[in-house]
Short mmCIF file of C-alpha atoms and ligand atoms in Angstrom, two decimals:
data_model
loop_
_atom_site.label_atom_id
_atom_site.label_comp_id
_atom_site.label_asym_id
_atom_site.label_seq_id
_atom_site.Cartn_x
_atom_site.Cartn_y
_atom_site.Cartn_z
CA MET A 1 -19.82 -12.30 -21.55
CA VAL A 2 -21.45 -9.90 -19.08
CA LYS A 3 -21.75 -6.16 -19.85
CA THR A 4 -18.19 -4.93 -19.33
CA ASP A 5 -19.47 -1.55 -18.10
CA SER A 6 -20.52 -3.29 -14.88
CA PHE A 7 -16.84 -3.54 -13.85
CA ARG A 8 -16.03 0.16 -14.11
CA GLY A 9 -15.01 1.71 -10.76
CA ARG A 10 -15.31 -1.54 -8.79
CA ASP A 11 -12.83 -2.79 -6.20
CA PHE A 12 -11.16 -6.17 -6.68
CA ILE A 13 -10.64 -7.52 -3.17
CA THR A 14 -11.92 -11.10 -3.40
CA LEU A 15 -13.51 -13.29 -6.07
CA LEU A 16 -16.38 -13.77 -3.60
CA GLU A 17 -17.65 -10.36 -4.78
CA TYR A 18 -17.70 -11.32 -8.47
CA THR A 19 -20.21 -13.67 -10.08
CA LYS A 20 -19.17 -16.75 -12.00
CA GLU A 21 -20.17 -14.97 -15.24
CA GLU A 22 -18.08 -11.93 -14.30
CA VAL A 23 -15.06 -14.17 -13.63
CA GLU A 24 -15.60 -15.78 -17.04
CA THR A 25 -15.62 -12.30 -18.60
CA LEU A 26 -12.38 -11.36 -16.82
CA LEU A 27 -10.80 -14.56 -18.17
CA GLU A 28 -12.04 -13.89 -21.73
CA VAL A 29 -10.73 -10.32 -21.66
CA GLY A 30 -7.43 -11.48 -20.13
CA LEU A 31 -6.95 -14.12 -22.84
CA ASP A 32 -7.79 -11.53 -25.52
CA LEU A 33 -5.19 -9.14 -24.05
CA LYS A 34 -2.69 -12.03 -23.97
CA ARG A 35 -3.27 -12.60 -27.70
CA LYS A 36 -2.91 -8.87 -28.42
CA PHE A 37 0.34 -8.74 -26.46
CA ALA A 38 1.68 -11.77 -28.36
CA THR A 39 0.81 -10.35 -31.78
CA GLY A 40 1.87 -6.80 -31.02
CA GLU A 41 -1.64 -5.41 -31.44
CA PRO A 42 -1.92 -2.08 -29.58
CA HIS A 43 -4.18 -2.20 -26.52
CA LYS A 44 -3.57 1.08 -24.71
CA LEU A 45 -6.84 0.95 -22.81
CA LEU A 46 -5.51 2.93 -19.82
CA ASP A 47 -3.64 5.66 -21.68
CA ALA A 48 -1.95 8.10 -19.25
CA LYS A 49 -3.63 6.50 -16.22
CA THR A 50 -1.83 5.77 -12.96
CA LEU A 51 -1.96 2.81 -10.58
CA PHE A 52 -0.49 3.38 -7.11
CA MET A 53 0.95 0.17 -5.65
CA ILE A 54 1.58 -0.02 -1.89
CA PHE A 55 3.69 -3.03 -0.88
CA TYR A 56 3.97 -3.77 2.85
CA ASN A 57 5.59 -7.11 1.86
CA GLN A 58 8.09 -8.32 -0.71
CA SER A 59 7.12 -9.42 -4.21
CA LEU A 60 8.56 -10.51 -7.54
CA ARG A 61 5.58 -11.59 -9.66
CA THR A 62 2.90 -9.22 -8.37
CA ARG A 63 4.94 -6.04 -8.58
CA ASN A 64 6.39 -6.78 -11.99
CA SER A 65 3.18 -8.04 -13.56
CA PHE A 66 1.26 -4.96 -12.41
CA GLU A 67 4.06 -2.63 -13.50
CA ALA A 68 4.55 -4.27 -16.90
CA GLY A 69 0.78 -4.56 -17.31
CA MET A 70 0.21 -0.85 -16.75
CA THR A 71 2.99 0.01 -19.22
CA GLN A 72 1.42 -2.25 -21.86
CA LEU A 73 -1.99 -0.66 -21.25
CA GLY A 74 -0.49 2.79 -21.86
CA GLY A 75 -0.40 3.92 -18.26
CA HIS A 76 2.04 3.94 -15.36
CA ALA A 77 2.33 1.94 -12.14
CA HIS A 78 3.85 3.81 -9.25
CA TYR A 79 5.61 1.76 -6.52
CA LEU A 80 5.12 2.98 -2.95
CA ASP A 81 7.12 1.56 -0.03
CA PRO A 82 5.27 2.21 3.28
CA ASP A 83 8.64 2.95 4.92
CA LYS A 84 9.32 5.73 2.42
CA ILE A 85 5.89 7.37 2.59
CA TYR A 86 3.97 7.81 5.86
CA ALA A 87 2.88 4.21 6.37
CA PRO A 88 -0.91 4.02 5.90
CA ALA A 89 -2.40 3.00 9.26
CA LEU A 90 -5.85 2.44 10.70
CA GLU A 91 -7.19 4.64 13.49
CA GLY A 92 -5.57 3.50 16.72
CA ASP A 93 -2.38 2.24 15.03
CA GLU A 94 -1.03 5.67 14.20
CA LYS A 95 2.39 7.08 15.18
CA ALA A 96 3.00 10.82 14.84
CA TYR A 97 4.84 11.84 11.66
CA SER A 98 5.57 8.21 10.85
CA THR A 99 2.17 6.90 9.74
CA GLU A 100 -0.79 8.51 7.99
CA ARG A 101 -4.39 7.45 8.47
CA VAL A 102 -5.65 5.19 5.66
CA SER A 103 -8.63 7.51 5.10
CA ASP A 104 -6.26 10.38 4.29
CA VAL A 105 -3.87 8.38 2.08
CA ALA A 106 -6.79 6.92 0.13
CA ARG A 107 -8.38 10.32 -0.52
CA VAL A 108 -5.07 11.93 -1.56
CA LEU A 109 -4.14 9.16 -4.01
CA ALA A 110 -7.69 9.08 -5.40
CA ARG A 111 -7.27 12.74 -6.43
CA MET A 112 -4.13 11.92 -8.42
CA GLY A 113 -4.62 8.56 -10.09
CA HIS A 114 -6.99 5.86 -11.26
CA GLY A 115 -6.35 2.82 -9.05
CA ILE A 116 -4.80 1.84 -5.72
CA ALA A 117 -3.32 -1.64 -5.29
CA ILE A 118 -2.21 -2.95 -1.90
CA ARG A 119 -0.28 -5.96 -0.58
CA CYS A 120 -0.36 -6.50 3.17
CA TYR A 121 -0.23 -9.58 5.42
CA GLY A 122 1.75 -11.12 8.27
CA ASP A 123 4.37 -9.11 10.15
CA PRO A 124 3.13 -5.59 9.20
CA VAL A 125 -0.19 -6.40 10.91
CA GLY A 126 1.28 -8.51 13.73
CA TRP A 127 -0.16 -11.74 12.29
CA ILE A 128 -3.67 -10.74 13.37
CA TYR A 129 -5.77 -12.59 10.79
CA GLY A 130 -8.14 -10.24 8.95
CA ARG A 131 -6.37 -7.04 9.96
CA ALA A 132 -4.73 -6.59 6.55
CA ASN A 133 -8.02 -7.25 4.81
CA GLU A 134 -9.52 -4.57 7.07
CA ILE A 135 -6.84 -2.09 5.90
CA ILE A 136 -7.68 -2.83 2.26
CA ARG A 137 -11.43 -2.55 2.96
CA ASN A 138 -10.80 0.78 4.69
CA PHE A 139 -8.88 2.01 1.64
CA ALA A 140 -11.82 0.95 -0.51
CA HIS A 141 -14.26 2.76 1.78
CA TRP A 142 -12.41 6.08 1.45
CA SER A 143 -11.18 5.81 -2.12
CA SER A 144 -13.25 7.03 -5.07
CA ILE A 145 -11.05 4.98 -7.45
CA PRO A 146 -10.84 1.15 -7.58
CA VAL A 147 -8.82 -0.67 -4.92
CA ILE A 148 -7.10 -3.89 -5.97
CA ASN A 149 -5.98 -6.53 -3.48
CA MET A 150 -2.44 -7.65 -4.34
CA GLU A 151 -2.63 -10.24 -1.49
CA ASP A 152 -3.81 -9.77 2.05
CA ASP A 153 -4.13 -12.21 4.93
CA LYS A 154 -7.37 -13.72 3.58
CA TYR A 155 -7.35 -13.46 -0.19
CA HIS A 156 -5.08 -13.30 -3.23
CA PRO A 157 -7.70 -12.84 -5.99
CA CYS A 158 -5.19 -11.87 -8.70
CA GLN A 159 -3.33 -15.13 -8.16
CA ALA A 160 -6.60 -17.08 -8.24
CA LEU A 161 -7.64 -15.43 -11.50
CA ALA A 162 -4.29 -16.33 -13.09
CA ASP A 163 -4.68 -19.89 -11.75
CA LEU A 164 -8.11 -20.15 -13.39
CA MET A 165 -6.76 -18.77 -16.66
CA THR A 166 -4.02 -21.42 -16.65
CA VAL A 167 -6.47 -24.27 -15.96
CA LYS A 168 -8.76 -22.94 -18.71
CA GLU A 169 -5.87 -22.88 -21.19
CA LYS A 170 -4.70 -26.40 -20.33
CA PHE A 171 -8.07 -28.15 -20.05
CA GLY A 172 -10.42 -25.91 -22.06
CA THR A 173 -13.05 -26.24 -19.32
CA PHE A 174 -13.54 -26.30 -15.56
CA LYS A 175 -16.23 -28.96 -15.64
CA GLY A 176 -14.99 -32.33 -14.45
CA VAL A 177 -11.47 -31.08 -13.68
CA LYS A 178 -10.19 -32.53 -10.39
CA PHE A 179 -8.33 -29.67 -8.71
CA VAL A 180 -6.30 -30.49 -5.60
CA MET A 181 -5.14 -27.68 -3.32
CA SER A 182 -2.72 -29.30 -0.92
CA TRP A 183 -0.61 -28.14 1.98
CA ALA A 184 3.13 -28.86 1.54
CA TYR A 185 6.02 -28.50 3.95
CA SER A 186 8.18 -25.38 4.06
CA PRO A 187 10.85 -24.38 6.57
CA SER A 188 9.01 -21.03 6.76
CA VAL A 189 5.80 -20.71 8.78
CA HIS A 190 5.33 -17.14 7.51
CA LYS A 191 3.04 -17.86 4.55
CA PRO A 192 -0.53 -16.51 4.77
CA LEU A 193 -3.76 -18.40 4.05
CA ALA A 194 -4.54 -16.13 1.09
CA VAL A 195 -3.43 -18.36 -1.79
CA PRO A 196 -5.10 -21.64 -0.73
CA GLN A 197 -8.27 -19.83 0.32
CA SER A 198 -8.53 -17.95 -2.97
CA ALA A 199 -7.68 -21.10 -4.93
CA VAL A 200 -10.49 -23.18 -3.38
CA ILE A 201 -12.93 -20.27 -3.69
CA ALA A 202 -12.03 -19.94 -7.40
CA ALA A 203 -12.10 -23.68 -8.10
CA THR A 204 -15.48 -24.30 -6.46
CA LYS A 205 -17.00 -21.10 -7.90
CA MET A 206 -16.13 -22.26 -11.42
CA GLY A 207 -17.40 -25.79 -10.77
CA MET A 208 -14.23 -27.86 -10.55
CA GLU A 209 -14.16 -31.12 -8.57
CA THR A 210 -12.20 -29.56 -5.73
CA VAL A 211 -10.18 -31.30 -3.02
CA LEU A 212 -8.45 -29.56 -0.14
CA ALA A 213 -5.71 -31.63 1.51
CA HIS A 214 -3.78 -30.74 4.63
CA PRO A 215 -2.44 -32.26 7.84
CA LYS A 216 -4.71 -31.92 10.86
CA GLY A 217 -4.13 -28.46 12.35
CA MET A 218 -3.70 -26.67 8.99
CA GLU A 219 -7.38 -25.89 8.46
CA LEU A 220 -8.52 -22.85 6.48
CA ASP A 221 -11.02 -20.18 7.56
CA ASP A 222 -14.41 -21.80 8.31
CA GLU A 223 -16.22 -19.01 6.41
CA VAL A 224 -14.23 -19.83 3.28
CA ILE A 225 -14.98 -23.54 3.64
CA LYS A 226 -18.69 -22.80 4.11
CA GLN A 227 -18.78 -20.70 0.92
CA CYS A 228 -16.88 -23.35 -1.07
CA LYS A 229 -19.51 -25.93 -0.08
CA ILE A 230 -22.25 -23.57 -1.30
CA TYR A 231 -20.47 -23.04 -4.64
CA ALA A 232 -19.96 -26.78 -5.11
CA GLU A 233 -23.64 -27.39 -4.46
CA GLU A 234 -24.71 -24.61 -6.86
CA ASN A 235 -22.48 -26.11 -9.58
CA GLU A 236 -23.48 -29.72 -8.80
CA SER A 237 -19.75 -30.41 -8.39
CA SER A 238 -17.83 -31.51 -5.29
CA PHE A 239 -15.69 -30.09 -2.51
CA ASP A 240 -13.91 -32.55 -0.22
CA ILE A 241 -11.38 -32.11 2.56
CA VAL A 242 -8.87 -34.89 3.31
CA ASN A 243 -5.87 -35.21 5.63
CA ASP A 244 -3.81 -37.41 3.33
CA MET A 245 -1.76 -36.14 0.39
CA ASP A 246 -1.69 -39.51 -1.43
CA GLU A 247 -5.46 -39.88 -1.18
CA ALA A 248 -5.96 -36.35 -2.55
CA PHE A 249 -3.56 -36.87 -5.48
CA GLU A 250 -5.30 -40.03 -6.73
CA GLY A 251 -6.55 -39.26 -10.27
CA ALA A 252 -5.99 -35.50 -9.95
CA ASP A 253 -5.92 -33.31 -13.06
CA VAL A 254 -4.27 -30.44 -11.18
CA VAL A 255 -2.19 -30.55 -8.01
CA TYR A 256 -1.29 -27.32 -6.24
CA PRO A 257 0.87 -28.15 -3.21
CA LYS A 258 2.14 -25.26 -1.10
CA ALA A 259 2.68 -24.27 2.52
CA TRP A 260 0.42 -22.02 4.57
CA THR A 261 0.65 -21.05 8.18
CA CYS A 262 -1.16 -22.76 11.04
CA ARG A 263 -4.25 -20.67 11.80
CA GLY A 264 -4.54 -22.17 15.30
CA ASN A 265 -1.49 -20.18 16.42
CA ILE A 266 -2.60 -16.73 15.22
CA PRO A 267 -5.40 -14.45 16.49
CA PRO A 268 -8.38 -14.73 16.56
CA TRP A 269 -7.85 -18.49 16.95
CA SER A 270 -5.20 -17.93 19.66
CA ALA A 271 -4.76 -15.05 22.10
CA LYS A 272 -1.48 -13.99 20.49
CA PRO A 273 0.63 -15.16 17.55
CA ASP A 274 2.90 -18.10 18.39
CA LEU A 275 4.70 -18.98 15.18
CA GLN A 276 7.28 -21.09 17.02
CA LYS A 277 4.45 -23.44 17.95
CA SER A 278 3.54 -23.60 14.26
CA GLN A 279 7.12 -24.58 13.47
CA ILE A 280 6.74 -27.70 15.63
CA LEU A 281 3.61 -28.75 13.74
CA PHE A 282 5.25 -27.94 10.39
CA ASP A 283 8.31 -30.04 11.22
CA LYS A 284 6.14 -33.08 11.95
CA ASN A 285 4.88 -32.94 8.36
CA LYS A 286 8.04 -32.82 6.25
CA HIS A 287 6.74 -35.78 4.23
CA TRP A 288 4.13 -33.47 2.65
CA ILE A 289 6.36 -32.84 -0.40
CA CYS A 290 5.40 -33.01 -4.06
CA ASP A 291 7.93 -35.44 -5.56
CA ASP A 292 7.95 -37.93 -8.43
CA ALA A 293 6.22 -40.57 -6.31
CA LYS A 294 3.33 -38.19 -5.61
CA MET A 295 3.06 -37.21 -9.28
CA LYS A 296 2.94 -40.92 -10.16
CA ILE A 297 -0.08 -41.28 -7.88
CA ALA A 298 -1.74 -38.36 -9.69
CA GLY A 299 -0.92 -39.86 -13.07
CA PRO A 300 0.89 -38.74 -16.24
CA LYS A 301 -1.80 -36.28 -17.35
CA ALA A 302 -1.81 -34.37 -14.05
CA LYS A 303 -0.47 -30.82 -14.03
CA TYR A 304 1.63 -29.35 -11.23
CA MET A 305 0.83 -25.79 -10.17
CA HIS A 306 2.45 -23.39 -7.70
CA CYS A 307 1.91 -19.65 -7.23
CA LEU A 308 5.68 -19.18 -6.60
CA PRO A 309 8.00 -18.51 -4.94
CA CYS A 310 8.34 -22.19 -4.03
CA ASP A 311 10.69 -23.78 -1.54
CA ARG A 312 12.58 -26.29 -3.66
CA GLY A 313 13.53 -29.47 -1.84
CA PHE A 314 10.75 -28.87 0.71
CA GLU A 315 7.43 -28.08 -0.98
CA VAL A 316 8.49 -29.65 -4.27
CA THR A 317 11.44 -31.44 -5.85
CA ASN A 318 13.38 -29.95 -8.77
CA SER A 319 12.32 -32.90 -10.92
CA VAL A 320 8.63 -31.99 -10.51
CA ILE A 321 8.75 -28.20 -10.85
CA ASP A 322 11.23 -28.37 -13.75
CA GLY A 323 9.56 -31.43 -15.26
CA PRO A 324 7.04 -31.87 -18.10
CA GLN A 325 3.98 -31.84 -15.84
CA SER A 326 4.77 -28.42 -14.36
CA ILE A 327 2.73 -25.44 -15.51
CA ALA A 328 3.96 -23.17 -12.71
CA PHE A 329 5.67 -20.75 -15.11
CA ASP A 330 2.60 -20.48 -17.36
CA GLN A 331 0.74 -19.63 -14.18
CA ALA A 332 3.29 -16.91 -13.32
CA GLU A 333 3.02 -15.45 -16.83
CA ASN A 334 -0.75 -15.38 -16.60
CA ARG A 335 -0.54 -13.03 -13.62
CA LEU A 336 0.25 -10.35 -16.21
CA HIS A 337 -2.67 -11.09 -18.51
CA ALA A 338 -5.26 -11.71 -15.78
CA GLN A 339 -4.39 -8.48 -13.97
CA LYS A 340 -4.44 -6.49 -17.20
CA ALA A 341 -8.06 -7.59 -17.57
CA VAL A 342 -8.86 -6.51 -14.01
CA MET A 343 -7.21 -3.10 -14.49
CA ALA A 344 -8.62 -2.52 -17.98
CA LEU A 345 -12.18 -3.25 -16.85
CA THR A 346 -12.20 -1.56 -13.43
CA MET A 347 -9.96 1.48 -14.06
CA ARG A 348 -11.41 2.70 -17.39
N1 LIG B 401 2.64 -15.42 -6.31
C1 LIG B 401 2.98 -14.18 -5.90
O1 LIG B 401 2.13 -13.40 -5.46
O2 LIG B 401 4.28 -13.88 -6.07
P1 LIG B 401 5.06 -12.64 -5.45
O3 LIG B 401 5.05 -12.83 -3.95
O4 LIG B 401 6.43 -12.70 -6.04
O5 LIG B 401 4.33 -11.39 -5.83
#
């Protein structure tokens, strides 16, 4: 375990900014807090502290796990709807008496509380890839208290940490675990790249045998892919990309099939967002579904993961997500414990 003091005051925007040892520490602390919660042992590490949560997008798991987590740590999580405050905006995107510059919002909240958490991607930033991450980075620049990324257009580090915790619980190790992040069909093209990108970053960072599977045209950010290759090399593990779901599932320990949008139809890869064009590509790939036949290819010991919400009947069949190989609800629960570790260590 690394010195836990090294976390104090730090932002949590992507796992790229945390070492493998620091991620291991977060997981150890999260699992310890999970045990304390289960046995009723008091763990009010953030007594009377406040987390401000700004949600530009909807949420079930993230909002409730942060809110419940802060209560259990002895503090309070305050929900802020950008439509009911003055929506935090970057310079150049401001509208008089309707928005407020991020620099001002960040400095005001930093005088009142102990952490600022933000979710922003997609429509609120016009589907300009990286713009939401820029908002969160700008918050971090101006805030003197930690900024936590609750999912932007590039990363969802809290989800990835919970995913790692779940794999650790089920397999006891990351070494030798074949982890398959796969695209799956959804009728919605509005899902960001954040979850798959954070999942492959996390899996390769921790040394899993990582496979990314998607139809041609559903590639992830080249910078993310480049970093995953570096992590795999450092860990003497593997990182492969395939365009066939069956091939990816062969002998998998973990399969994580979910939809993400087509980067080719959003800026900077295209001049302007054209999500209707993405719909055409999506609809050609309806056979990318995780069903019993796919799980049979993976084998009886394989675990099914999904960050949720899932599109039943499209991304996955009921028989798989409700079946014995599914650990999707353990994963959802671990959002609570993983994030409590992040808050307890950074907001002390
Ligand atoms: N997985 C996840 O982030 O869920 P919510 O969108 O419900 O927060």
